[in-house]
PQR file of N, CA, C, O and H, with PARSE charges and radii, in Angstrom:
ATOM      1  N   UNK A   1     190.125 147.076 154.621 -0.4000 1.5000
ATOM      2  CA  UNK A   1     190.758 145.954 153.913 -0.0000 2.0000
ATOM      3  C   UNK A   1     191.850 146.454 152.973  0.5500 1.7000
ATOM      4  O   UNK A   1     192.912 145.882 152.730 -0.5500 1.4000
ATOM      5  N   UNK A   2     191.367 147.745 152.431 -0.4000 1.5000
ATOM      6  CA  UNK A   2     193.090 148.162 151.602 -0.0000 2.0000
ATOM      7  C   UNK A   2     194.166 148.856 152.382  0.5500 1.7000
ATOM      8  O   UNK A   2     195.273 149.129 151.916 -0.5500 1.4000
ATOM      9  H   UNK A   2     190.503 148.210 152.628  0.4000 1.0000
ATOM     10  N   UNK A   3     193.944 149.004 153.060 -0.4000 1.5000
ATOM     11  CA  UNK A   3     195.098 148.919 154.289 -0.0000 2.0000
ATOM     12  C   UNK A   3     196.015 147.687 154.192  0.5500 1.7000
ATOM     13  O   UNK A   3     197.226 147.807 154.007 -0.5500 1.4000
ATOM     14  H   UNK A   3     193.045 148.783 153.439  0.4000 1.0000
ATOM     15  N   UNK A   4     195.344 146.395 154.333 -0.4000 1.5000
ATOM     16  CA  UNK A   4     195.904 145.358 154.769 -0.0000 2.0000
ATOM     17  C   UNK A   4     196.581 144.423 153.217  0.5500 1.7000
ATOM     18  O   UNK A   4     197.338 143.453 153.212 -0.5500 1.4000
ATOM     19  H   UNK A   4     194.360 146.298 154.482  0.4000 1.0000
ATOM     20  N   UNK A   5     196.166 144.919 152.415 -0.4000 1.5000
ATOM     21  CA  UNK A   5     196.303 144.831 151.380 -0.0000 2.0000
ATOM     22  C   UNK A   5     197.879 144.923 150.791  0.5500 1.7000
ATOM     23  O   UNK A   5     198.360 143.939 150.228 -0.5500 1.4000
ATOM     24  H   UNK A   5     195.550 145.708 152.418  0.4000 1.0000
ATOM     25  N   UNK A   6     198.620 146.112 150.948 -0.4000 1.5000
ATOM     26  CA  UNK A   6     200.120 145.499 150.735 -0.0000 2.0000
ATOM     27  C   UNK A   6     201.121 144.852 151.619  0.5500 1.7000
ATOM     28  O   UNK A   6     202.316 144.658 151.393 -0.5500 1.4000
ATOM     29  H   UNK A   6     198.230 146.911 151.405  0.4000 1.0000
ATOM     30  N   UNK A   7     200.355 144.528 152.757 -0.4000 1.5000
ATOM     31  CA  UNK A   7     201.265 143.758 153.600 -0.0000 2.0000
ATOM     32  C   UNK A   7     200.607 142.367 152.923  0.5500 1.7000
ATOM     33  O   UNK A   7     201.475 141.800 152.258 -0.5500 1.4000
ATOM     34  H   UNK A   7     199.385 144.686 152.941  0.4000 1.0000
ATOM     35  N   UNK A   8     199.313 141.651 152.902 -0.4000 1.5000
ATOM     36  CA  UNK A   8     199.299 140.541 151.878 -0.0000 2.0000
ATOM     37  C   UNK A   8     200.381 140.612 150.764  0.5500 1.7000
ATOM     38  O   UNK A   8     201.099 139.626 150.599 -0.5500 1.4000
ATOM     39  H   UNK A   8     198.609 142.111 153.442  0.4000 1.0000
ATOM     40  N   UNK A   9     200.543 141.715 149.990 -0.4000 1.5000
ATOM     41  CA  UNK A   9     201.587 141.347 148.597 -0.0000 2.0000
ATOM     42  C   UNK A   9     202.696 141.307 149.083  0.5500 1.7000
ATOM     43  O   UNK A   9     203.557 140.773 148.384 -0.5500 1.4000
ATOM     44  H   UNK A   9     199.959 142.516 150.124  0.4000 1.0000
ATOM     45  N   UNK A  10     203.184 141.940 150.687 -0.4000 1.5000
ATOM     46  CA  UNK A  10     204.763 141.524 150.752 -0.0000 2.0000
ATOM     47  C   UNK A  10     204.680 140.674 151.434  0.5500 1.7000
ATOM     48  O   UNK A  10     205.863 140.339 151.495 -0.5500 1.4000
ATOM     49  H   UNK A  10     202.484 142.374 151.255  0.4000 1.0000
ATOM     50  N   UNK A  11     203.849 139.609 152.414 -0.4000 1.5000
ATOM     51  CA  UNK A  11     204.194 138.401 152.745 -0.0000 2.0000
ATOM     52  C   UNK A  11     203.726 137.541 151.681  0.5500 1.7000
ATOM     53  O   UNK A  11     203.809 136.342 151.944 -0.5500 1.4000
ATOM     54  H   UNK A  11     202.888 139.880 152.365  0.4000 1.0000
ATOM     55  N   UNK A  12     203.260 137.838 150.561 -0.4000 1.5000
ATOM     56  CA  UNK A  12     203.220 136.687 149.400 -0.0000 2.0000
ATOM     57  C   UNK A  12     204.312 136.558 148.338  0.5500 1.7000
ATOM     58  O   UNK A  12     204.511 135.707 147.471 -0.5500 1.4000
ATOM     59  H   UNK A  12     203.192 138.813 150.347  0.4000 1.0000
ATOM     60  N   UNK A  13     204.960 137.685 148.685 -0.4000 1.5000
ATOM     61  CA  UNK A  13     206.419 138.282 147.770 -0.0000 2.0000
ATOM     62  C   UNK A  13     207.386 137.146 148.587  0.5500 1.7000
ATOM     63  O   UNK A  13     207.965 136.182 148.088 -0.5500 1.4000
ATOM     64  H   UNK A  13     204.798 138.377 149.389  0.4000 1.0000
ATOM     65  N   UNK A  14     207.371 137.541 149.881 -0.4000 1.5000
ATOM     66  CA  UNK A  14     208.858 136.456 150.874 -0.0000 2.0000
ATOM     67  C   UNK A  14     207.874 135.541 150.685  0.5500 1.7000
ATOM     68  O   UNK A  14     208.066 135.731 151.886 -0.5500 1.4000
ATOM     69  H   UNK A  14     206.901 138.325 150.287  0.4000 1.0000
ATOM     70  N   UNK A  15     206.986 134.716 150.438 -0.4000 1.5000
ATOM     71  CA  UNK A  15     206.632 133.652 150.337 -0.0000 2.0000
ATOM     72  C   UNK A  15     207.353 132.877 149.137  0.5500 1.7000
ATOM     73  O   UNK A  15     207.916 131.783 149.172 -0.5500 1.4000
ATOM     74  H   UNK A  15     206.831 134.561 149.462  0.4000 1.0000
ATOM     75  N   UNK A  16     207.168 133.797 148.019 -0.4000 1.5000
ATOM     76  CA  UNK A  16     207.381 133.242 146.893 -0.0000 2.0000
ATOM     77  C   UNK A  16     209.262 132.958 146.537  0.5500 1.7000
ATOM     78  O   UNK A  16     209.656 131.907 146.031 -0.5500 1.4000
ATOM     79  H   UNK A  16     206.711 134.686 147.990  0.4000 1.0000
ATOM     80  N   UNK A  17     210.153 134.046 146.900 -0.4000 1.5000
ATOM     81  CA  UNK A  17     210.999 134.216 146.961 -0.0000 2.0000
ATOM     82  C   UNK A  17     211.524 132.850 148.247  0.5500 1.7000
ATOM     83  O   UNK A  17     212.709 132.549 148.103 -0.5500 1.4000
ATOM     84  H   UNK A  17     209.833 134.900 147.311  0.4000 1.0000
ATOM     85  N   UNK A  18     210.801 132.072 149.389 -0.4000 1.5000
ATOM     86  CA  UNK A  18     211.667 131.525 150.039 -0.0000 2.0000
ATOM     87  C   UNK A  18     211.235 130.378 148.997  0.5500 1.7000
ATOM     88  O   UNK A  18     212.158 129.584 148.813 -0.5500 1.4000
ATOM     89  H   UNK A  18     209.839 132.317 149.507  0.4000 1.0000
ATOM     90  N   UNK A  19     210.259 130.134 148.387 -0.4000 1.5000
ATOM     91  CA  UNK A  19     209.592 128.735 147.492 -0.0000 2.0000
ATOM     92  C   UNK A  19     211.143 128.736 146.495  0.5500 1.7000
ATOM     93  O   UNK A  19     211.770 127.679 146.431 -0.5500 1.4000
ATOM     94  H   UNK A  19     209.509 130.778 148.536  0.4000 1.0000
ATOM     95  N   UNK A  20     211.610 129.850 145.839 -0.4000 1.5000
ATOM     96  CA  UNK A  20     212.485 129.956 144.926 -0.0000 2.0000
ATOM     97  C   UNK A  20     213.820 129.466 145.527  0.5500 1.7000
ATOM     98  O   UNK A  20     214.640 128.725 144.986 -0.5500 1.4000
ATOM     99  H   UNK A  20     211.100 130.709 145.891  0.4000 1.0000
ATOM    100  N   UNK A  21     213.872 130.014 146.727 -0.4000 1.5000
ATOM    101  CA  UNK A  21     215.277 129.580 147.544 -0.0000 2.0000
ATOM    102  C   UNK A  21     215.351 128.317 147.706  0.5500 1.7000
ATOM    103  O   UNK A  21     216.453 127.816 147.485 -0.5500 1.4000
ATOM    104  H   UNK A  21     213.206 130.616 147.167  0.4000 1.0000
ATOM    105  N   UNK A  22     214.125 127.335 148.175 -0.4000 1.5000
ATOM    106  CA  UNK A  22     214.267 126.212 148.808 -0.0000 2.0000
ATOM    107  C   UNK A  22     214.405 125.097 147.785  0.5500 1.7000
ATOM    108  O   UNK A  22     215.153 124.134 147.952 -0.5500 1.4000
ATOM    109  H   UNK A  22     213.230 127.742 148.355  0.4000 1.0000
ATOM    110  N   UNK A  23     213.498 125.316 146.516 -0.4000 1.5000
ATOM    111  CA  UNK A  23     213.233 124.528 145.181 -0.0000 2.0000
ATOM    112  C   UNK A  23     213.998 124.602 143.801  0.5500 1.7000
ATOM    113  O   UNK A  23     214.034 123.793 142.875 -0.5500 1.4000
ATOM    114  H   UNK A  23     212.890 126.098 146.380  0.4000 1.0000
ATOM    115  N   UNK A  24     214.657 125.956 143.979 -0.4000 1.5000
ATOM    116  CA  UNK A  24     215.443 125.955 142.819 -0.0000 2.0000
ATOM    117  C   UNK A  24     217.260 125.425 143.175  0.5500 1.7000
ATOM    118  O   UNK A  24     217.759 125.346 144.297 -0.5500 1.4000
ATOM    119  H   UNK A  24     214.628 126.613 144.732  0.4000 1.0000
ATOM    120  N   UNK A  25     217.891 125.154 141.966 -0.4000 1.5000
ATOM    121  CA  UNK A  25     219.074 125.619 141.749 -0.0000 2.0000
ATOM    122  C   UNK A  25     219.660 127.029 142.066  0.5500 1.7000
ATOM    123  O   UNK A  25     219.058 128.100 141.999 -0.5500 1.4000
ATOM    124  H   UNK A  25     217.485 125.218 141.054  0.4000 1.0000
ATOM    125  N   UNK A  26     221.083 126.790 142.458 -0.4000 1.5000
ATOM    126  CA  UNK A  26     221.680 128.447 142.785 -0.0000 2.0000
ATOM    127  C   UNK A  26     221.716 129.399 141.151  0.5500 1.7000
ATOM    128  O   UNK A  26     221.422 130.588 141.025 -0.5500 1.4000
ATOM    129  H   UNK A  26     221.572 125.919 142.513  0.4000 1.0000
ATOM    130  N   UNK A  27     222.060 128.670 140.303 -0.4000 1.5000
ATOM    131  CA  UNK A  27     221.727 129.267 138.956 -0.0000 2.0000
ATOM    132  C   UNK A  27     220.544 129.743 138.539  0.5500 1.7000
ATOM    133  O   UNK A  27     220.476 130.849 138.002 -0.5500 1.4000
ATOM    134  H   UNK A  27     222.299 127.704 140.405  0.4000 1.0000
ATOM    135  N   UNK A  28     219.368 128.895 138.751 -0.4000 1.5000
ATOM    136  CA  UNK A  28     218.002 129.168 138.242 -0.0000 2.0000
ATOM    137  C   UNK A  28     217.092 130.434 139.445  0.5500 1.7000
ATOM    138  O   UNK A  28     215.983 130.933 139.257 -0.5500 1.4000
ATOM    139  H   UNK A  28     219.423 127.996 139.187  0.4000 1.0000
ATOM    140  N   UNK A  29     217.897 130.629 140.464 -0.4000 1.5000
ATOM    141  CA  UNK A  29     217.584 131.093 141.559 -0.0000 2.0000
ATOM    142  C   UNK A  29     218.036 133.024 141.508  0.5500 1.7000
ATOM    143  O   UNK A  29     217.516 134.118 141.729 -0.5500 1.4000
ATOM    144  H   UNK A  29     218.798 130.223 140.617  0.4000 1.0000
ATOM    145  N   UNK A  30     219.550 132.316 140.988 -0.4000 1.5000
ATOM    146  CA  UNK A  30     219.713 134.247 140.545 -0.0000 2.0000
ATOM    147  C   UNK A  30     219.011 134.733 139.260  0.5500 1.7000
ATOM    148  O   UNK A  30     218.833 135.898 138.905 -0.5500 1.4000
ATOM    149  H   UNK A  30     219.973 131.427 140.809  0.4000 1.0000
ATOM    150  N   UNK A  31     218.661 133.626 138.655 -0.4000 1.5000
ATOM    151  CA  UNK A  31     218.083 133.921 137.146 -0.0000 2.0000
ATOM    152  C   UNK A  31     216.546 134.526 137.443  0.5500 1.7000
ATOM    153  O   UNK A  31     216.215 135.417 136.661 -0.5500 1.4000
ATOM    154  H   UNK A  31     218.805 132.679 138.943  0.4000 1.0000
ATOM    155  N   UNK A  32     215.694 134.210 138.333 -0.4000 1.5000
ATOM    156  CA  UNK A  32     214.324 133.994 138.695 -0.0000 2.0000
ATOM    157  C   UNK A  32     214.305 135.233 139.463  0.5500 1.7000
ATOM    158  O   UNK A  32     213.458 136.114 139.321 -0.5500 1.4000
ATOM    159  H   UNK A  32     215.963 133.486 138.968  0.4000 1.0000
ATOM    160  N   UNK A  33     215.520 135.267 140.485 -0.4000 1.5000
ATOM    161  CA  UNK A  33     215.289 136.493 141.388 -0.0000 2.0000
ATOM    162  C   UNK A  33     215.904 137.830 140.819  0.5500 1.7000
ATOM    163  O   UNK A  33     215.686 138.834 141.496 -0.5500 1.4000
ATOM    164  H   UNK A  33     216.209 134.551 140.601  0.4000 1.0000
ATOM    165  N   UNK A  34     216.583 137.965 139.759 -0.4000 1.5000
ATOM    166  CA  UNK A  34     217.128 138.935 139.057 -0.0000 2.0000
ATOM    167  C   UNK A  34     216.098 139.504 138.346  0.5500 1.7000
ATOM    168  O   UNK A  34     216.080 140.734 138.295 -0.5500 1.4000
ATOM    169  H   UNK A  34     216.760 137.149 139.209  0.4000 1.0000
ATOM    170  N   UNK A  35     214.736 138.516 137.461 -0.4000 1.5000
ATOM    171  CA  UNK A  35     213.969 138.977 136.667 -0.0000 2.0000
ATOM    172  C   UNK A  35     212.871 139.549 137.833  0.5500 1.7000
ATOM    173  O   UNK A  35     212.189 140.514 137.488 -0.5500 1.4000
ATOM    174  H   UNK A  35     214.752 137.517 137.503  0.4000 1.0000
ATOM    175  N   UNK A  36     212.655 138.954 139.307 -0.4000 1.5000
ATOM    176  CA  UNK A  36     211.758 139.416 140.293 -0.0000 2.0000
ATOM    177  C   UNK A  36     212.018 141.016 140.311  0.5500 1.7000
ATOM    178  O   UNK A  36     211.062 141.784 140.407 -0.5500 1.4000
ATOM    179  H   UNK A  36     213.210 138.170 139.587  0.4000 1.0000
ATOM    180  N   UNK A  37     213.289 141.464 140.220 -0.4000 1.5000
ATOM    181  CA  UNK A  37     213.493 142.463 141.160 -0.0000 2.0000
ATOM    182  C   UNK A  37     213.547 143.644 139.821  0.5500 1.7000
ATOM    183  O   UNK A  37     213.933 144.753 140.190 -0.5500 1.4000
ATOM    184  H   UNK A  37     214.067 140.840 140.142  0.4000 1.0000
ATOM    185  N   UNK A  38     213.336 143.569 138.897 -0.4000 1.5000
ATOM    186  CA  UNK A  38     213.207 144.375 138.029 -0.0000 2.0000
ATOM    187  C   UNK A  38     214.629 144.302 137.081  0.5500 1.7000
ATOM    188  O   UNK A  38     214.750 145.028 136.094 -0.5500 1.4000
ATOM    189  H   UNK A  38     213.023 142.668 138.597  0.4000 1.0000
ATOM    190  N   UNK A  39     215.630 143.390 137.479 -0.4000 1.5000
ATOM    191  CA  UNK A  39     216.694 143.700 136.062 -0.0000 2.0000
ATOM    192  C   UNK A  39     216.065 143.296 134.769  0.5500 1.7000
ATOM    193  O   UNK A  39     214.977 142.729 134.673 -0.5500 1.4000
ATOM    194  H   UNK A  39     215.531 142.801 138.281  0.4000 1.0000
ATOM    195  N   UNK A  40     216.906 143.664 133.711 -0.4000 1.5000
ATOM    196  CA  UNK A  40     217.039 143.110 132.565 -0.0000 2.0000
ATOM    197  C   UNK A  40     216.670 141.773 132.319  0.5500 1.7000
ATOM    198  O   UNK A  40     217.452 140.976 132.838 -0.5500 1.4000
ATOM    199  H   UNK A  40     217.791 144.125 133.788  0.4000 1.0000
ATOM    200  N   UNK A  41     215.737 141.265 131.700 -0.4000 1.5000
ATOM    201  CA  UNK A  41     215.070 139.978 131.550 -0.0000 2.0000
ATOM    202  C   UNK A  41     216.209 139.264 130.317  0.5500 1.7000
ATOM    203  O   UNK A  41     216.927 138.265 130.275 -0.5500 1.4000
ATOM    204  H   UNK A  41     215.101 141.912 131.279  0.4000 1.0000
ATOM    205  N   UNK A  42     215.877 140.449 129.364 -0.4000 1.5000
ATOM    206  CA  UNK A  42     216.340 140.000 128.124 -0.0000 2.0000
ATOM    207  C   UNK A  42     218.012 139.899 128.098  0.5500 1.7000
ATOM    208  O   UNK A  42     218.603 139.024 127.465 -0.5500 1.4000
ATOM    209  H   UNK A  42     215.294 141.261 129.398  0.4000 1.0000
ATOM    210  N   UNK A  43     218.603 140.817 128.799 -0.4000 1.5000
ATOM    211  CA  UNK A  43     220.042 140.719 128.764 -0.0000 2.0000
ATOM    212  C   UNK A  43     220.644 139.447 129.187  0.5500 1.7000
ATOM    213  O   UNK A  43     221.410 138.686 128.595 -0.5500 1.4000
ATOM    214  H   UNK A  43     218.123 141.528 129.313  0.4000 1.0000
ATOM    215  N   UNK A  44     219.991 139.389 130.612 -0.4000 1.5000
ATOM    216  CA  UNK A  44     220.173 138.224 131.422 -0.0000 2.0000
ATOM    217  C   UNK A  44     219.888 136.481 130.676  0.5500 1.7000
ATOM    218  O   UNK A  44     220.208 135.340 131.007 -0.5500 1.4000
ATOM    219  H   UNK A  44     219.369 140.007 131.093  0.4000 1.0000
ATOM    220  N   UNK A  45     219.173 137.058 129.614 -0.4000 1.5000
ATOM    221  CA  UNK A  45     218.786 135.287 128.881 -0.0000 2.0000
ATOM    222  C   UNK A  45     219.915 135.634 127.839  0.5500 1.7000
ATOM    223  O   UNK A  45     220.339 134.639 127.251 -0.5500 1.4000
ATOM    224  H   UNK A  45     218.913 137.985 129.344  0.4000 1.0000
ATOM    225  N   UNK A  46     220.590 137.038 127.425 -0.4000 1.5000
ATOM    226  CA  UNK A  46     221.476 136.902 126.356 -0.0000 2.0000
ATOM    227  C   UNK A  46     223.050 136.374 127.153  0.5500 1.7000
ATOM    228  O   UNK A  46     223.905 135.676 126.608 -0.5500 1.4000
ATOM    229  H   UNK A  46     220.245 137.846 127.903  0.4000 1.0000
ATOM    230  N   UNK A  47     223.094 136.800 128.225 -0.4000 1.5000
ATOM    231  CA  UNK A  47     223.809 136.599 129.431 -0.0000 2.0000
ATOM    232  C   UNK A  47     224.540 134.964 129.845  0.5500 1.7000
ATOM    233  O   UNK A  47     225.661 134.790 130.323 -0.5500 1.4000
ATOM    234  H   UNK A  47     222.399 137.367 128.667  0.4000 1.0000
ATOM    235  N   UNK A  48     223.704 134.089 129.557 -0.4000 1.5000
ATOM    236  CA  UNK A  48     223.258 132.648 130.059 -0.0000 2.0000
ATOM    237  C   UNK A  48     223.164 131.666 128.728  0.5500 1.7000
ATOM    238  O   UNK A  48     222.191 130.913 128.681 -0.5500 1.4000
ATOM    239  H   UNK A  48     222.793 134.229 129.169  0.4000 1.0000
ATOM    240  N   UNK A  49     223.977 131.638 127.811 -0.4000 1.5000
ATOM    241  CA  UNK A  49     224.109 130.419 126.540 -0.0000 2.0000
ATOM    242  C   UNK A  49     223.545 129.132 126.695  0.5500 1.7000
ATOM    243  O   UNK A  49     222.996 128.455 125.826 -0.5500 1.4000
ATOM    244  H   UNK A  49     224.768 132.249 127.849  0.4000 1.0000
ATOM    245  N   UNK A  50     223.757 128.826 128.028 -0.4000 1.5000
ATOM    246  CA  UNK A  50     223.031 127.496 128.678 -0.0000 2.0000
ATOM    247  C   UNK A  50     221.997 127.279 128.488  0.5500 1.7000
ATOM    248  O   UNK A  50     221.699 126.085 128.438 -0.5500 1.4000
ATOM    249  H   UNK A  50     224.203 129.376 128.734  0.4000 1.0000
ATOM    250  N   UNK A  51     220.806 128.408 128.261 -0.4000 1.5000
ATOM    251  CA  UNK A  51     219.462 129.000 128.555 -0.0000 2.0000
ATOM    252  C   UNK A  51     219.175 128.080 127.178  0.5500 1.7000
ATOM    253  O   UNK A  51     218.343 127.172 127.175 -0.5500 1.4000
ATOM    254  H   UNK A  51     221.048 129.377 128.302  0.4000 1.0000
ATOM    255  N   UNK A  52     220.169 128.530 125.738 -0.4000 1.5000
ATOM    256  CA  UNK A  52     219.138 128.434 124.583 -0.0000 2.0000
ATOM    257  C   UNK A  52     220.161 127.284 124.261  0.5500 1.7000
ATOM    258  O   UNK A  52     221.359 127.444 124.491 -0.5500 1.4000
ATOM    259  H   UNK A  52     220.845 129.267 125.740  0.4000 1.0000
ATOM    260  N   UNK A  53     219.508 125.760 123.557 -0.4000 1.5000
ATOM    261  CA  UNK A  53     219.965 124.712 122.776 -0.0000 2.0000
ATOM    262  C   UNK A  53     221.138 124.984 121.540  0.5500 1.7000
ATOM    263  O   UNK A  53     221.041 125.743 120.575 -0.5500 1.4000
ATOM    264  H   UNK A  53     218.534 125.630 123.370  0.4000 1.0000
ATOM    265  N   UNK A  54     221.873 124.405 121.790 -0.4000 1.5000
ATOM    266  CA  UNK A  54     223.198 124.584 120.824 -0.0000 2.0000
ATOM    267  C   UNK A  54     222.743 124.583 119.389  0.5500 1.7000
ATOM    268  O   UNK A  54     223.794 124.571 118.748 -0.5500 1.4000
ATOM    269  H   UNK A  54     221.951 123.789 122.574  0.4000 1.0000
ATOM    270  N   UNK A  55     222.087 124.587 118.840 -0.4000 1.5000
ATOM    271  CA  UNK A  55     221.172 124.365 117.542 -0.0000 2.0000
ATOM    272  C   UNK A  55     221.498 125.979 117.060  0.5500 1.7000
ATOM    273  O   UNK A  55     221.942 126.385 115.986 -0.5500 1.4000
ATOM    274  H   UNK A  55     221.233 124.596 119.360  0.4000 1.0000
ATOM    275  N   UNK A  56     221.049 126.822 118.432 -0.4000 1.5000
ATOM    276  CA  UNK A  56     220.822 128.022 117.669 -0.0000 2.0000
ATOM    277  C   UNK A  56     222.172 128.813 117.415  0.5500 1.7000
ATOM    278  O   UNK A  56     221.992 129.828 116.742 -0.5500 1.4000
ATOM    279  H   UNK A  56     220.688 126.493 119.305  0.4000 1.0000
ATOM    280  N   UNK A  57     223.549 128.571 117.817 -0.4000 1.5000
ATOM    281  CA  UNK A  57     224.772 128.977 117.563 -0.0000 2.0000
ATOM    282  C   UNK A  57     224.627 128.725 116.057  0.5500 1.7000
ATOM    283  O   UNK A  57     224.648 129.626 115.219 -0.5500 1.4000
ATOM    284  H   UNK A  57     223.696 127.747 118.364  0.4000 1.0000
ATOM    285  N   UNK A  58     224.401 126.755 115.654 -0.4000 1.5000
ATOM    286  CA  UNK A  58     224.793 126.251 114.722 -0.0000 2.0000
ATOM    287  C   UNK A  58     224.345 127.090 113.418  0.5500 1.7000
ATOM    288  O   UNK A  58     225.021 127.573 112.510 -0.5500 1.4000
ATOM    289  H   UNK A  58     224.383 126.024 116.335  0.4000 1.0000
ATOM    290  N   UNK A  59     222.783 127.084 113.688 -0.4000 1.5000
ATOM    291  CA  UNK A  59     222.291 127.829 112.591 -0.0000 2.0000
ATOM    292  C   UNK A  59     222.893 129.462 112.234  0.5500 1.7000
ATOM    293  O   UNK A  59     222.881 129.817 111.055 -0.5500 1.4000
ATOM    294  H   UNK A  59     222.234 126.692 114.426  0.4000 1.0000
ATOM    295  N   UNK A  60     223.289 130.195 113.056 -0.4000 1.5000
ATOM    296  CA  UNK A  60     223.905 131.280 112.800 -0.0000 2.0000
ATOM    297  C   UNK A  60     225.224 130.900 112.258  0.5500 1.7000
ATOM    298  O   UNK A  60     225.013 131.119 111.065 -0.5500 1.4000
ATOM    299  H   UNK A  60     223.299 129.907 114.014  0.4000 1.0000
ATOM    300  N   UNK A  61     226.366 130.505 112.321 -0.4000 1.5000
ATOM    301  CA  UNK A  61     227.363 130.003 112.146 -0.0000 2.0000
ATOM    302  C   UNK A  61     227.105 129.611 110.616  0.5500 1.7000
ATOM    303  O   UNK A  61     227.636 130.151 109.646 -0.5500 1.4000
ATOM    304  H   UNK A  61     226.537 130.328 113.290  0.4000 1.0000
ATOM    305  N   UNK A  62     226.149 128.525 110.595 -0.4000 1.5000
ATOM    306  CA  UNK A  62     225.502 127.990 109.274 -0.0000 2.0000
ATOM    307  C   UNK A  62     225.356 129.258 107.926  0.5500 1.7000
ATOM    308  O   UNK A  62     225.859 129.161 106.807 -0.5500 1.4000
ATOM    309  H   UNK A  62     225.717 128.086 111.383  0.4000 1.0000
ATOM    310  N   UNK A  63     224.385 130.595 108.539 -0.4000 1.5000
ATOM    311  CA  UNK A  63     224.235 131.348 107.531 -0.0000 2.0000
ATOM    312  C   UNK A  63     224.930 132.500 107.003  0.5500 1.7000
ATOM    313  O   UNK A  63     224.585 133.469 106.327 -0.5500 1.4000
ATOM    314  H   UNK A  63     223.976 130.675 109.448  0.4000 1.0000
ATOM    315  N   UNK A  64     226.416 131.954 107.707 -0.4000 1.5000
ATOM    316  CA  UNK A  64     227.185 132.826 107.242 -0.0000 2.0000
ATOM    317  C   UNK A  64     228.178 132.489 105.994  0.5500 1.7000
ATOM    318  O   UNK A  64     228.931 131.532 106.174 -0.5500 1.4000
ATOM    319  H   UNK A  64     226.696 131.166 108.256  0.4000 1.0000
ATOM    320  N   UNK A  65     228.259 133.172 104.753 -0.4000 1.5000
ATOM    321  CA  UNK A  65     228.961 132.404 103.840 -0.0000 2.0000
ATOM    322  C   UNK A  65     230.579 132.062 104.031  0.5500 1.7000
ATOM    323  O   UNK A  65     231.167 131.375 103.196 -0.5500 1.4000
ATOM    324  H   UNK A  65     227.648 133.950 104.607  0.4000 1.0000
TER
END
């Protein structure tokens, strides 16, 4: 049975990855499959302004004298 064992994790890998293709956005899709494949999580959300509510520009902007 552990033999068979990483071919289960790579047909549950293209499983998951076609669920992402078929259900997401092309945006939310490189975002999802970029963090799959090991890039930068954190860069990629610093990357994407869209990601965080305009609130949080304001408040920085705000605490500057």
């Amino acid at each position: 049975t552990s033999v068979g064992a990483p071919v289960t994790t790579s047909v549950y890998n293209r499983q998951v990855l076609i669920h992402l293709d078929q259900h997401l956005s092309t945006v939310c899709q490189e975002f999802h499959l970029k963090i799959l494949t090991g890039q930068a999580q954190a860069r990629q959300s610093l990357a994407r302004p869209s990601l965080f509510p305009p609130l949080a520009k304001s408040d920085h902007v705000a605490q500057r004298p």
